[in-house]
């Protein structure tokens, strides 16, 4: 443009800057499904690539407007500032390289990619060499030894998901362990897994979900997917049953990475159940008798490993009990300290909702939305001493079906039945108003954030507590931990709270002890009785006893 005016030159420069900014924001992450559609189109070279999001996080593989803030709050929240800055600098260099080499493509290169035997694989290789990330890559189809079954979408909760409640203080956990363990497992490659849409895993997922009525089937399927990837990264198959030494090595490596002995046992149980399904509930015994026999022998091999590690699990449990004894028992006031610390901020948000300042909830910030969610979860877990599973499984129907005590109309009882032990908890009139405001004002906003690709829409819509990502709460413990961290209050778990209340009842009468024990946990047989007025009255009695133990005046 040597003959152009200065104004024209500046206009071109500004346009190039905007294009570069847009590339940094949306041009680095490519969906495998998009690439697949492009490759299958009549003119794949002529298709214009779609874009997506600023600096790329190497841990969660997502782009962020402010990577340092994201790392401090989320993926590297326990790492040093030097480590975080090193990752940020590396991401900046990658963006610089992307801007320099990732925007111009030779037509001849695209032609060679289209003519290669594996067009998508070759395209992925080229994109990644230029600093892009391709997500959602499936594995190859299974061998003919195992019959195909209809496709059932199975989405892992974690790697994203543990999705709990969004990214206010951390990104979704992939496990229930701390971030340092998560990072260590990820760096060692133990979170790599085969696609959960693989036929071997899909059929297993259907068996767990529908035949076994296993609510946590996704976690178990994900455990198996990781194991299969370690045994053969190229293809998921049942041939791992002929690799005993490598299998033993995998379980040993999990322990060395920092997983507890009980967690390693859970991995073994998942693989064992996976094999029992394929040997007893599929046509494998007819299609490949030799492989079927090898699978049965492998199950015996797993039995031997379980027996060898059972003593280690017992020692680990004993050590945890000793640590708990050393910690001592908290007072009832210490249990609910985080509720007292957060109450002022919580009531300020409730005031906005109650005064109609928000239409419904849309003017609240993400931080305020999550505060309401976390606070109500803490009420159930800490004040009412319920297990996290009560929060995770409580449904809209159960909230709508809450019952009021006729003799004491200031209290309502909520019964949650879909839990390992059915539970009830009592709310005061004020707390009922808080829960109702969450249900009518905040929860619809949470659901509005749900991505279109969420697999469990029906299940999510029925859950009462919804995360800010639009999904059902997967691990309420994570939310509770975030609330404690935000208000710099010593962490209190559900077990610590329940133990504190149980200890505080030692001086009470046997009748009062029985009522409190019934409030803390119910047998399944009792679940059907929760809506009877006698049971509602007992629940309110137990709630009042707990309130007196805390020294609450109201």
Coordinates of C-alpha atoms in Angstrom, one line a residue:
X1 CA 0.0 0.0 0.0
X2 CA 2.9 2.4 -0.6
X3 CA 0.7 4.5 -2.9
X4 CA -2.2 4.6 -0.4
X5 CA -3.0 7.3 2.0
X6 CA -2.1 7.2 5.7
X7 CA -5.7 6.9 6.6
X8 CA -6.2 3.8 4.4
X9 CA -3.1 2.2 5.9
X10 CA -4.3 2.8 9.5
X11 CA -7.7 1.4 8.6
X12 CA -6.1 -1.8 7.4
X13 CA -3.9 -2.0 10.5
X14 CA -6.9 -1.6 12.8
X15 CA -8.8 -4.3 10.9
X16 CA -5.9 -6.7 11.2
X17 CA -5.7 -6.0 15.0
X18 CA -9.4 -6.8 15.3
X19 CA -9.0 -10.0 13.3
X20 CA -6.1 -11.1 15.6
X21 CA -8.1 -10.3 18.7
X22 CA -11.0 -12.4 17.4
X23 CA -8.6 -15.3 16.6
X24 CA -7.2 -15.2 20.1
X25 CA -10.7 -15.2 21.5
X26 CA -12.5 -17.8 19.3
X27 CA -10.2 -19.5 16.8
X28 CA -8.2 -22.0 18.8
X29 CA -10.6 -24.7 20.0
X30 CA -12.2 -26.9 17.4
X31 CA -14.9 -29.5 18.0
X32 CA -14.2 -32.9 16.4
X33 CA -17.8 -33.0 15.2
X34 CA -17.3 -29.8 13.3
X35 CA -14.2 -31.1 11.6
X36 CA -16.0 -34.3 10.8
X37 CA -18.8 -32.3 9.1
X38 CA -16.3 -30.2 7.2
X39 CA -14.4 -33.3 5.9
X40 CA -17.7 -34.9 4.8
X41 CA -19.1 -31.8 3.0
X42 CA -19.0 -31.7 -0.9
X43 CA -16.3 -29.1 -0.8
X44 CA -14.3 -29.5 2.5
X45 CA -11.5 -27.2 1.4
X46 CA -13.9 -24.4 0.6
X47 CA -15.8 -24.7 4.0
X48 CA -15.1 -21.7 6.2
X49 CA -14.0 -22.9 9.7
X50 CA -16.1 -21.9 12.7
X51 CA -14.7 -20.2 15.7
X52 CA -14.8 -20.3 19.4
X53 CA -12.8 -18.5 22.6
X54 CA -8.6 -15.7 24.8
X55 CA -5.7 -17.5 26.4
X56 CA -5.9 -21.3 26.4
X57 CA -5.7 -23.0 29.8
X58 CA -3.5 -26.1 29.3
X59 CA -5.3 -28.0 32.1
X60 CA -9.0 -27.7 31.3
X61 CA -8.4 -27.0 27.6
X62 CA -10.8 -24.0 27.7
X63 CA -10.0 -20.4 26.7
X64 CA -10.4 -17.5 29.2
X65 CA -10.6 -13.8 29.1
X66 CA -8.2 -13.6 32.0
X67 CA -6.1 -16.7 32.3
X68 CA -4.2 -15.6 35.5
X69 CA -7.5 -15.1 37.4
X70 CA -8.9 -18.4 36.1
X71 CA -5.8 -20.3 37.2
X72 CA -5.7 -18.7 40.6
X73 CA -9.4 -19.4 41.2
X74 CA -9.6 -22.7 39.5
X75 CA -7.2 -25.1 37.8
X76 CA -4.1 -24.0 39.7
X77 CA -5.6 -22.5 42.9
X78 CA -3.1 -24.4 45.1
X79 CA 0.0 -23.7 42.9
X80 CA 2.6 -21.0 43.5
X81 CA 2.4 -17.6 41.8
X82 CA 5.6 -18.4 39.9
X83 CA 4.1 -21.6 38.5
X84 CA 0.9 -19.7 37.5
X85 CA 2.9 -16.9 35.8
X86 CA 5.0 -19.5 33.9
X87 CA 1.8 -21.1 32.5
X88 CA 0.5 -17.7 31.5
X89 CA 3.8 -16.8 29.7
X90 CA 3.7 -20.1 27.9
X91 CA 0.1 -19.4 26.8
X92 CA 1.1 -16.0 25.6
X93 CA 3.9 -17.4 23.5
X94 CA 1.5 -20.0 22.0
X95 CA -0.9 -17.2 21.1
X96 CA 1.9 -15.2 19.5
X97 CA 2.9 -18.3 17.5
X98 CA -0.7 -18.9 16.5
X99 CA -1.0 -15.3 15.2
X100 CA 2.2 -15.7 13.3
X101 CA 1.7 -19.1 11.7
X102 CA -1.8 -20.2 12.3
X103 CA -3.8 -17.9 10.1
X104 CA -2.4 -18.6 6.6
X105 CA -2.9 -22.0 5.0
X106 CA -1.5 -23.2 1.7
X107 CA -4.0 -24.6 -0.7
X108 CA -1.6 -27.4 -1.6
X109 CA -1.3 -28.4 2.1
X110 CA -5.1 -28.6 2.4
X111 CA -5.2 -30.7 -0.7
X112 CA -2.6 -33.1 0.7
X113 CA -4.6 -33.4 3.9
X114 CA -7.8 -34.2 1.9
X115 CA -6.0 -36.9 -0.1
X116 CA -4.4 -38.6 2.9
X117 CA -5.9 -41.9 4.1
X118 CA -6.9 -40.3 7.4
X119 CA -8.1 -36.9 6.6
X120 CA -9.5 -36.0 10.0
X121 CA -6.4 -37.3 11.8
X122 CA -4.1 -35.4 9.5
X123 CA -6.1 -32.2 10.0
X124 CA -6.0 -32.6 13.8
X125 CA -2.3 -33.1 13.7
X126 CA -1.9 -29.9 11.6
X127 CA -4.2 -27.9 13.9
X128 CA -2.4 -29.0 17.1
X129 CA 1.0 -28.2 15.6
X130 CA -0.2 -24.6 15.1
X131 CA -1.3 -24.2 18.7
X132 CA -5.0 -25.2 18.4
X133 CA -6.8 -27.8 20.6
X134 CA -9.3 -30.4 19.2
X135 CA -11.7 -31.7 21.8
X136 CA -14.3 -34.5 21.8
X137 CA -12.2 -37.0 19.7
X138 CA -13.8 -40.4 19.8
X139 CA -11.9 -43.7 19.7
X140 CA -12.2 -46.3 17.0
X141 CA -15.2 -48.6 16.7
X142 CA -15.0 -51.8 18.7
X143 CA -14.0 -55.2 17.3
X144 CA -16.6 -57.6 16.0
X145 CA -16.1 -59.9 19.0
X146 CA -18.6 -57.9 21.0
X147 CA -22.0 -57.2 19.5
X148 CA -22.9 -53.5 19.0
X149 CA -25.7 -52.0 20.9
X150 CA -27.8 -48.8 20.5
X151 CA -26.1 -45.7 21.4
X152 CA -26.7 -44.2 24.8
X153 CA -25.1 -40.9 25.6
X154 CA -23.0 -41.0 28.7
X155 CA -21.3 -37.8 29.8
X156 CA -18.6 -37.9 32.4
X157 CA -19.3 -35.6 35.3
X158 CA -16.1 -34.7 36.1
X159 CA -13.8 -33.4 33.7
X160 CA -16.1 -31.3 34.1
X161 CA -17.2 -31.8 35.4
X162 CA -17.6 -32.7 38.6
X163 CA -19.5 -30.2 37.5
X164 CA -20.6 -28.8 40.7
X165 CA -21.6 -25.2 40.7
X166 CA -19.6 -23.4 38.1
X167 CA -16.3 -21.5 38.3
X168 CA -16.6 -18.9 41.1
X169 CA -13.8 -20.3 43.1
X170 CA -12.6 -23.3 41.0
X171 CA -13.3 -25.0 37.7
X172 CA -15.3 -28.2 37.8
X173 CA -13.4 -31.0 39.5
X174 CA -12.7 -34.3 37.7
X175 CA -12.7 -36.2 40.9
X176 CA -13.6 -35.7 44.5
X177 CA -10.0 -35.3 45.4
X178 CA -8.1 -32.0 45.8
X179 CA -6.8 -30.1 42.9
X180 CA -3.1 -31.0 43.6
X181 CA -4.0 -34.7 43.2
X182 CA -6.1 -33.9 40.1
X183 CA -3.1 -32.1 38.5
X184 CA -0.8 -34.9 39.4
X185 CA -3.1 -37.5 37.9
X186 CA -3.6 -35.4 34.8
X187 CA 0.2 -34.9 34.4
X188 CA 0.8 -38.6 34.6
X189 CA -1.9 -39.2 32.0
X190 CA -4.2 -41.3 34.2
X191 CA -7.2 -39.2 33.3
X192 CA -7.0 -40.1 29.6
X193 CA -9.8 -42.3 28.6
X194 CA -11.6 -43.9 25.7
X195 CA -14.8 -42.3 24.5
X196 CA -17.7 -43.1 26.6
X197 CA -19.7 -43.6 23.4
X198 CA -17.7 -46.7 22.6
X199 CA -20.1 -49.7 22.3
X200 CA -18.3 -51.7 25.1
X201 CA -18.9 -48.8 27.5
X202 CA -22.3 -47.8 26.3
X203 CA -23.7 -51.3 26.9
X204 CA -22.1 -51.4 30.3
X205 CA -23.6 -48.0 31.1
X206 CA -27.1 -49.1 30.1
X207 CA -26.7 -52.2 32.4
X208 CA -25.7 -50.1 35.4
X209 CA -28.3 -47.4 34.8
X210 CA -31.4 -49.5 34.0
X211 CA -30.7 -53.1 35.2
X212 CA -28.8 -52.2 38.4
X213 CA -30.5 -48.8 39.0
X214 CA -27.0 -47.4 39.8
X215 CA -27.3 -43.6 40.1
X216 CA -23.5 -43.1 40.0
X217 CA -23.1 -45.2 36.9
X218 CA -21.2 -42.5 35.0
X219 CA -18.4 -42.5 37.5
X220 CA -18.0 -46.2 37.3
X221 CA -18.1 -46.2 33.5
X222 CA -15.5 -43.4 33.5
X223 CA -13.2 -45.5 35.8
X224 CA -13.4 -48.4 33.3
X225 CA -12.7 -46.0 30.3
X226 CA -9.5 -44.8 32.0
X227 CA -8.4 -48.3 32.7
X228 CA -9.1 -49.4 29.1
X229 CA -7.1 -46.5 27.8
X230 CA -4.1 -47.4 29.9
X231 CA -4.2 -51.0 28.7
X232 CA -4.5 -50.0 25.1
X233 CA -4.6 -46.3 24.1
X234 CA -5.4 -47.2 20.4
X235 CA -8.6 -49.2 20.9
X236 CA -10.9 -50.2 23.7
X237 CA -11.4 -54.0 23.8
X238 CA -11.6 -57.0 26.1
X239 CA -8.1 -58.2 25.2
X240 CA -6.7 -56.6 28.3
X241 CA -7.7 -59.8 30.2
X242 CA -4.6 -61.3 28.7
X243 CA -2.3 -58.7 30.3
X244 CA -2.2 -59.5 34.0
X245 CA 1.1 -57.8 34.7
X246 CA 0.2 -54.6 33.0
X247 CA -3.1 -54.6 34.9
X248 CA -1.3 -55.0 38.2
X249 CA 1.0 -52.1 37.2
X250 CA -2.0 -49.8 36.6
X251 CA -3.4 -50.3 40.1
X252 CA 0.0 -49.8 41.6
X253 CA 0.5 -46.6 39.7
X254 CA -2.8 -45.2 41.0
X255 CA -1.6 -45.8 44.5
X256 CA 1.7 -44.2 43.8
X257 CA -0.1 -41.2 42.3
X258 CA -1.8 -40.5 45.7
X259 CA -5.2 -42.2 45.4
X260 CA -6.4 -43.8 48.6
X261 CA -6.4 -47.6 48.8
X262 CA -10.2 -47.5 49.0
X263 CA -10.4 -45.5 45.7
X264 CA -8.1 -48.0 44.0
X265 CA -10.4 -50.8 45.3
X266 CA -13.3 -48.9 43.7
X267 CA -11.4 -49.0 40.3
X268 CA -10.9 -52.7 40.7
X269 CA -14.6 -53.2 41.5
X270 CA -15.6 -51.2 38.5
X271 CA -13.4 -53.3 36.1
X272 CA -14.7 -56.5 37.8
X273 CA -18.3 -55.5 37.3
X274 CA -17.6 -54.5 33.7
X275 CA -16.2 -58.0 33.0
X276 CA -19.0 -59.7 34.9
X277 CA -21.5 -57.9 32.7
X278 CA -19.8 -58.9 29.4
X279 CA -19.4 -62.5 30.5
X280 CA -22.9 -63.0 31.9
X281 CA -25.1 -60.5 30.1
X282 CA -23.9 -60.5 26.5
X283 CA -23.4 -63.0 23.7
X284 CA -19.6 -63.2 24.3
X285 CA -19.8 -66.8 25.4
X286 CA -21.2 -67.7 21.9
X287 CA -19.2 -65.4 19.7
X288 CA -15.7 -66.0 21.3
X289 CA -15.5 -68.8 23.8
X290 CA -11.8 -68.5 24.3
X291 CA -12.0 -64.8 25.2
X292 CA -15.0 -65.5 27.4
X293 CA -12.9 -68.0 29.4
X294 CA -10.0 -65.5 29.6
X295 CA -12.4 -63.0 31.1
X296 CA -13.5 -65.4 33.8
X297 CA -9.9 -66.2 34.6
X298 CA -9.2 -62.4 34.8
X299 CA -12.1 -62.0 37.3
X300 CA -10.3 -64.5 39.6
X301 CA -7.1 -62.5 39.1
X302 CA -8.9 -59.4 40.3
X303 CA -10.2 -61.3 43.3
X304 CA -6.7 -62.1 44.3
X305 CA -5.7 -58.4 44.0
X306 CA -8.6 -57.4 46.2
X307 CA -7.8 -59.8 48.9
X308 CA -4.2 -58.6 48.9
X309 CA -5.2 -55.0 49.3
X310 CA -8.1 -55.4 51.7
X311 CA -5.7 -55.3 54.7
X312 CA -4.3 -52.0 53.4
X313 CA -7.8 -50.6 53.1
X314 CA -8.5 -51.6 56.8
X315 CA -5.3 -49.9 57.9
X316 CA -6.2 -46.8 56.0
X317 CA -9.6 -46.7 57.6
X318 CA -8.2 -47.2 61.1
X319 CA -5.7 -44.4 60.5
X320 CA -8.5 -42.0 59.4
X321 CA -10.5 -42.9 62.5
X322 CA -7.4 -42.1 64.7
X323 CA -7.0 -38.8 62.8
X324 CA -10.6 -38.0 63.5
X325 CA -10.2 -38.8 67.2
X326 CA -7.1 -36.5 67.3
X327 CA -9.1 -33.6 65.7
X328 CA -11.7 -33.7 68.5
X329 CA -15.4 -32.9 68.2
X330 CA -16.6 -29.5 67.2
X331 CA -19.1 -27.5 69.2
X332 CA -22.5 -26.9 67.6
X333 CA -21.6 -23.2 67.1
X334 CA -18.4 -24.1 65.2
X335 CA -20.4 -26.3 62.9
X336 CA -22.5 -23.5 61.6
X337 CA -19.8 -20.8 61.8
X338 CA -19.7 -20.4 58.0
X339 CA -23.5 -19.7 58.0
X340 CA -23.0 -16.9 60.5
X341 CA -20.1 -15.4 58.5
X342 CA -22.0 -15.5 55.2
X343 CA -25.4 -14.5 56.5
X344 CA -25.1 -10.7 56.0
X345 CA -24.1 -11.1 52.3
X346 CA -26.7 -13.8 51.8
X347 CA -29.5 -11.7 53.3
X348 CA -28.5 -8.7 51.1
X349 CA -29.0 -10.9 48.0
X350 CA -32.3 -12.3 49.4
X351 CA -33.4 -8.7 50.0
X352 CA -32.9 -7.9 46.3
X353 CA -35.0 -10.9 45.3
X354 CA -37.7 -10.2 47.9
X355 CA -38.0 -6.6 47.0
X356 CA -38.5 -7.4 43.3
X357 CA -35.4 -5.6 42.2
X358 CA -34.5 -8.5 39.9
X359 CA -36.5 -9.8 37.1
X360 CA -36.4 -13.0 38.1
X361 CA -32.9 -13.1 39.3
X362 CA -31.4 -11.9 36.0
X363 CA -29.7 -8.8 37.5
X364 CA -27.8 -10.8 40.1
X365 CA -24.2 -11.5 39.4
X366 CA -22.8 -15.0 39.1
X367 CA -21.2 -14.6 42.6
X368 CA -24.6 -13.7 44.1
X369 CA -26.4 -16.5 42.4
X370 CA -23.8 -19.0 43.7
X371 CA -23.9 -17.5 47.2
X372 CA -27.6 -18.2 47.4
X373 CA -27.1 -21.8 46.2
X374 CA -24.1 -22.5 48.5
X375 CA -25.8 -21.0 51.5
X376 CA -28.9 -23.1 51.1
X377 CA -26.8 -26.3 50.6
X378 CA -24.9 -25.4 53.8
X379 CA -28.2 -25.1 55.7
X380 CA -29.2 -28.6 54.8
X381 CA -25.8 -30.1 55.4
X382 CA -24.5 -28.2 58.5
X383 CA -27.6 -26.9 60.3
X384 CA -29.7 -29.9 59.6
X385 CA -26.8 -32.4 59.7
X386 CA -27.9 -34.1 56.5
X387 CA -25.5 -36.0 54.1
X388 CA -24.4 -34.3 50.9
X389 CA -26.5 -36.9 49.0
X390 CA -29.6 -35.3 50.3
X391 CA -28.7 -32.0 48.5
X392 CA -27.6 -33.9 45.4
X393 CA -30.8 -36.0 45.1
X394 CA -33.5 -33.6 46.3
X395 CA -36.1 -33.1 43.6
X396 CA -38.6 -30.4 42.6
X397 CA -41.5 -32.8 43.4
X398 CA -40.2 -33.3 46.9
X399 CA -40.0 -29.6 47.5
X400 CA -43.5 -29.0 46.2
X401 CA -44.7 -31.9 48.4
X402 CA -43.4 -30.4 51.6
X403 CA -45.8 -30.7 54.5
X404 CA -46.6 -28.2 57.3
X405 CA -47.0 -29.2 60.9
X406 CA -50.6 -28.6 61.8
X407 CA -49.9 -27.9 65.5
X408 CA -46.8 -25.7 64.7
X409 CA -47.5 -24.1 61.3
X410 CA -44.3 -22.1 61.5
X411 CA -42.4 -25.3 60.4
X412 CA -42.4 -27.3 57.2
X413 CA -40.9 -30.8 56.6
X414 CA -39.1 -31.8 53.4
X415 CA -38.7 -35.5 52.7
X416 CA -36.0 -36.8 50.3
X417 CA -36.5 -40.4 49.4
X418 CA -34.1 -41.0 46.5
X419 CA -31.0 -41.3 48.7
X420 CA -29.1 -44.3 50.2
X421 CA -30.9 -43.6 53.5
X422 CA -34.1 -41.6 53.1
X423 CA -34.0 -38.3 54.9
X424 CA -36.2 -35.5 56.3
X425 CA -35.3 -32.0 57.4
X426 CA -37.3 -29.1 58.9
X427 CA -37.3 -25.5 57.7
X428 CA -38.5 -22.5 59.6
X429 CA -40.9 -20.1 58.0
X430 CA -38.0 -17.7 57.1
X431 CA -35.9 -20.6 55.6
X432 CA -38.9 -21.8 53.6
X433 CA -39.1 -18.3 52.1
X434 CA -35.4 -18.4 51.2
X435 CA -35.8 -21.8 49.5
X436 CA -38.9 -20.7 47.7
X437 CA -37.1 -17.5 46.4
X438 CA -34.3 -19.7 45.2
X439 CA -36.8 -22.1 43.5
X440 CA -38.8 -19.3 41.8
X441 CA -36.1 -16.7 41.1
X442 CA -32.6 -18.2 41.1
X443 CA -33.1 -21.7 39.8
X444 CA -34.7 -20.7 36.5
X445 CA -31.6 -18.5 35.8
X446 CA -29.3 -21.5 36.6
X447 CA -31.3 -23.7 34.2
X448 CA -31.1 -21.0 31.6
X449 CA -27.3 -21.4 31.6
X450 CA -27.6 -25.0 30.6
X451 CA -25.9 -25.9 27.4
X452 CA -27.9 -27.4 24.6
X453 CA -25.7 -30.5 24.6
X454 CA -26.5 -31.5 28.3
X455 CA -27.3 -35.2 28.2
X456 CA -29.5 -35.5 31.2
X457 CA -32.0 -32.8 30.6
X458 CA -34.9 -34.7 32.3
X459 CA -32.9 -35.6 35.3
X460 CA -31.4 -32.1 35.6
X461 CA -34.8 -30.4 35.3
X462 CA -36.2 -32.5 38.2
X463 CA -33.3 -31.8 40.6
X464 CA -34.0 -29.0 43.0
X465 CA -30.5 -27.8 43.4
X466 CA -28.9 -26.7 40.1
X467 CA -25.4 -25.5 39.5
X468 CA -24.6 -22.3 37.7
X469 CA -23.6 -24.4 34.7
X470 CA -27.2 -25.6 34.4
X471 CA -26.6 -29.1 35.6
X472 CA -27.6 -31.1 38.6
X473 CA -25.2 -30.8 41.6
X474 CA -22.7 -33.6 41.3
X475 CA -20.7 -33.1 44.5
X476 CA -22.2 -30.8 47.2
X477 CA -19.1 -31.2 49.3
X478 CA -17.2 -29.1 46.7
X479 CA -19.7 -26.2 47.1
X480 CA -19.5 -26.4 50.9
X481 CA -15.7 -26.2 50.7
X482 CA -15.9 -23.2 48.4
X483 CA -18.2 -21.3 50.9
X484 CA -15.8 -22.0 53.8
X485 CA -12.9 -20.9 51.7
X486 CA -14.6 -17.6 50.6
X487 CA -15.4 -16.6 54.2
X488 CA -12.1 -18.0 55.6
X489 CA -13.8 -20.2 58.0
X490 CA -12.3 -23.6 59.0
X491 CA -13.7 -26.3 56.8
X492 CA -16.5 -28.5 58.3
X493 CA -17.7 -31.6 56.6
X494 CA -21.0 -33.4 56.9
X495 CA -19.4 -36.1 59.0
X496 CA -18.0 -33.6 61.4
X497 CA -21.4 -31.9 61.7
X498 CA -23.2 -35.1 62.4
X499 CA -20.6 -36.3 64.9
X500 CA -20.9 -32.9 66.7
X501 CA -24.7 -33.2 67.1
X502 CA -24.5 -36.8 68.1
X503 CA -22.0 -36.0 70.8
X504 CA -24.0 -33.0 72.0
X505 CA -27.0 -35.3 72.7
X506 CA -25.2 -37.5 75.2
X507 CA -26.8 -35.6 78.2
X508 CA -30.3 -35.7 76.7
X509 CA -33.0 -38.2 77.6
X510 CA -33.4 -41.4 75.7
X511 CA -36.5 -40.2 74.0
X512 CA -34.8 -37.0 72.8
X513 CA -31.8 -39.1 71.6
X514 CA -34.1 -41.3 69.6
X515 CA -35.7 -38.3 67.9
X516 CA -32.4 -36.8 67.0
X517 CA -31.1 -40.1 65.7
X518 CA -34.2 -40.5 63.6
X519 CA -33.7 -37.0 62.2
X520 CA -30.1 -37.6 61.3
X521 CA -30.8 -40.8 59.4
X522 CA -33.8 -42.9 58.5
X523 CA -34.2 -46.5 57.3
X524 CA -35.7 -47.0 53.9
X525 CA -38.7 -48.7 55.6
X526 CA -39.4 -45.4 57.4
X527 CA -39.3 -43.4 54.2
X528 CA -42.8 -44.2 53.3
X529 CA -44.0 -42.8 56.7
X530 CA -42.5 -39.3 56.4
X531 CA -45.7 -37.6 55.3
X532 CA -47.7 -38.9 58.2
X533 CA -48.5 -36.2 60.7
X534 CA -46.9 -38.2 63.6
X535 CA -43.6 -38.4 61.7
X536 CA -43.8 -34.7 60.8
X537 CA -44.3 -33.8 64.5
X538 CA -41.3 -36.0 65.5
X539 CA -39.1 -34.3 62.8
X540 CA -40.0 -30.9 64.2
X541 CA -39.3 -32.0 67.7
X542 CA -35.8 -33.2 66.7
X543 CA -35.2 -30.0 64.8
X544 CA -36.1 -27.9 67.9
X545 CA -33.7 -30.1 70.0
X546 CA -30.8 -29.4 67.5
X547 CA -31.7 -25.7 67.6
X548 CA -31.5 -25.6 71.3
X549 CA -28.1 -27.4 71.2
X550 CA -26.8 -24.7 68.9
X551 CA -28.1 -22.1 71.3
X552 CA -30.3 -20.4 68.6
X553 CA -32.8 -18.0 70.1
X554 CA -35.3 -18.2 67.3

